[in-house]
Amino acid sequence: MDSFSYIKEYNDAIKLLELISPYLIINSKRFRTDMIITEYKSLTPRNGRYLDEFLERKLDFYQGFMEVK
């Protein structure tokens, strides 16, 4: 049996979420998608080096993201 993966990263992934978000029916998925679209880029430095403030904000985002049920 064949198996395939579709890989999108950073800007491409966010653009994909922007395209599909109007069609999401499940509220938790729509809410998580909106969180990523509006907050993720401001919390993720492009160089991958987190200052303490950024790391704390990113961990708060992750915790809030995972609490959405």
XYZ file of C-alpha atoms in Angstrom:
69
model
C 0.000 0.000 0.000
C 1.385 3.421 -0.953
C 1.634 6.238 1.546
C 2.278 9.924 0.974
C 3.106 12.961 3.098
C 2.469 16.593 2.368
C 5.020 18.920 3.952
C 4.576 22.654 4.368
C 6.714 24.820 6.618
C 6.391 28.208 8.310
C 4.973 30.802 5.852
C 3.648 28.180 3.447
C 1.928 26.336 6.283
C 0.352 29.539 7.589
C -0.828 30.469 4.088
C -2.388 27.019 3.728
C -4.214 27.473 7.037
C -5.483 30.862 5.859
C -6.895 29.201 2.739
C -8.684 26.359 4.542
C -9.829 28.191 7.697
C -13.192 29.336 6.240
C -14.073 25.697 5.568
C -13.275 24.285 9.017
C -16.399 23.023 10.748
C -15.028 21.821 14.102
C -14.815 24.825 16.437
C -11.637 23.709 18.210
C -9.800 23.294 14.912
C -11.038 26.676 13.698
C -9.941 28.332 16.955
C -6.488 26.678 16.849
C -6.089 27.708 13.215
C -6.933 31.303 14.084
C -4.400 31.208 16.933
C -1.664 30.086 14.567
C -2.583 32.591 11.859
C -2.677 35.569 14.222
C 0.004 34.779 16.813
C 2.554 32.220 15.647
C 4.797 34.441 13.507
C 5.131 37.086 16.216
C 6.230 34.405 18.711
C 8.754 32.605 16.508
C 12.052 34.300 15.691
C 13.432 33.371 12.275
C 16.905 32.659 13.658
C 15.545 30.060 16.091
C 17.169 31.751 19.081
C 14.713 32.546 21.817
C 15.302 35.241 24.380
C 13.768 34.418 27.754
C 10.782 36.705 27.066
C 10.073 35.095 23.676
C 10.476 31.594 25.052
C 8.023 32.295 27.875
C 5.481 33.774 25.448
C 5.930 30.803 23.092
C 5.397 28.320 25.933
C 2.267 30.223 27.025
C 0.989 30.062 23.440
C 1.689 26.319 23.277
C -0.075 25.681 26.575
C -3.122 27.674 25.469
C -3.084 25.917 22.102
C -3.061 22.472 23.724
C -5.832 23.415 26.169
C -8.283 24.050 23.307
C -10.596 21.074 23.219
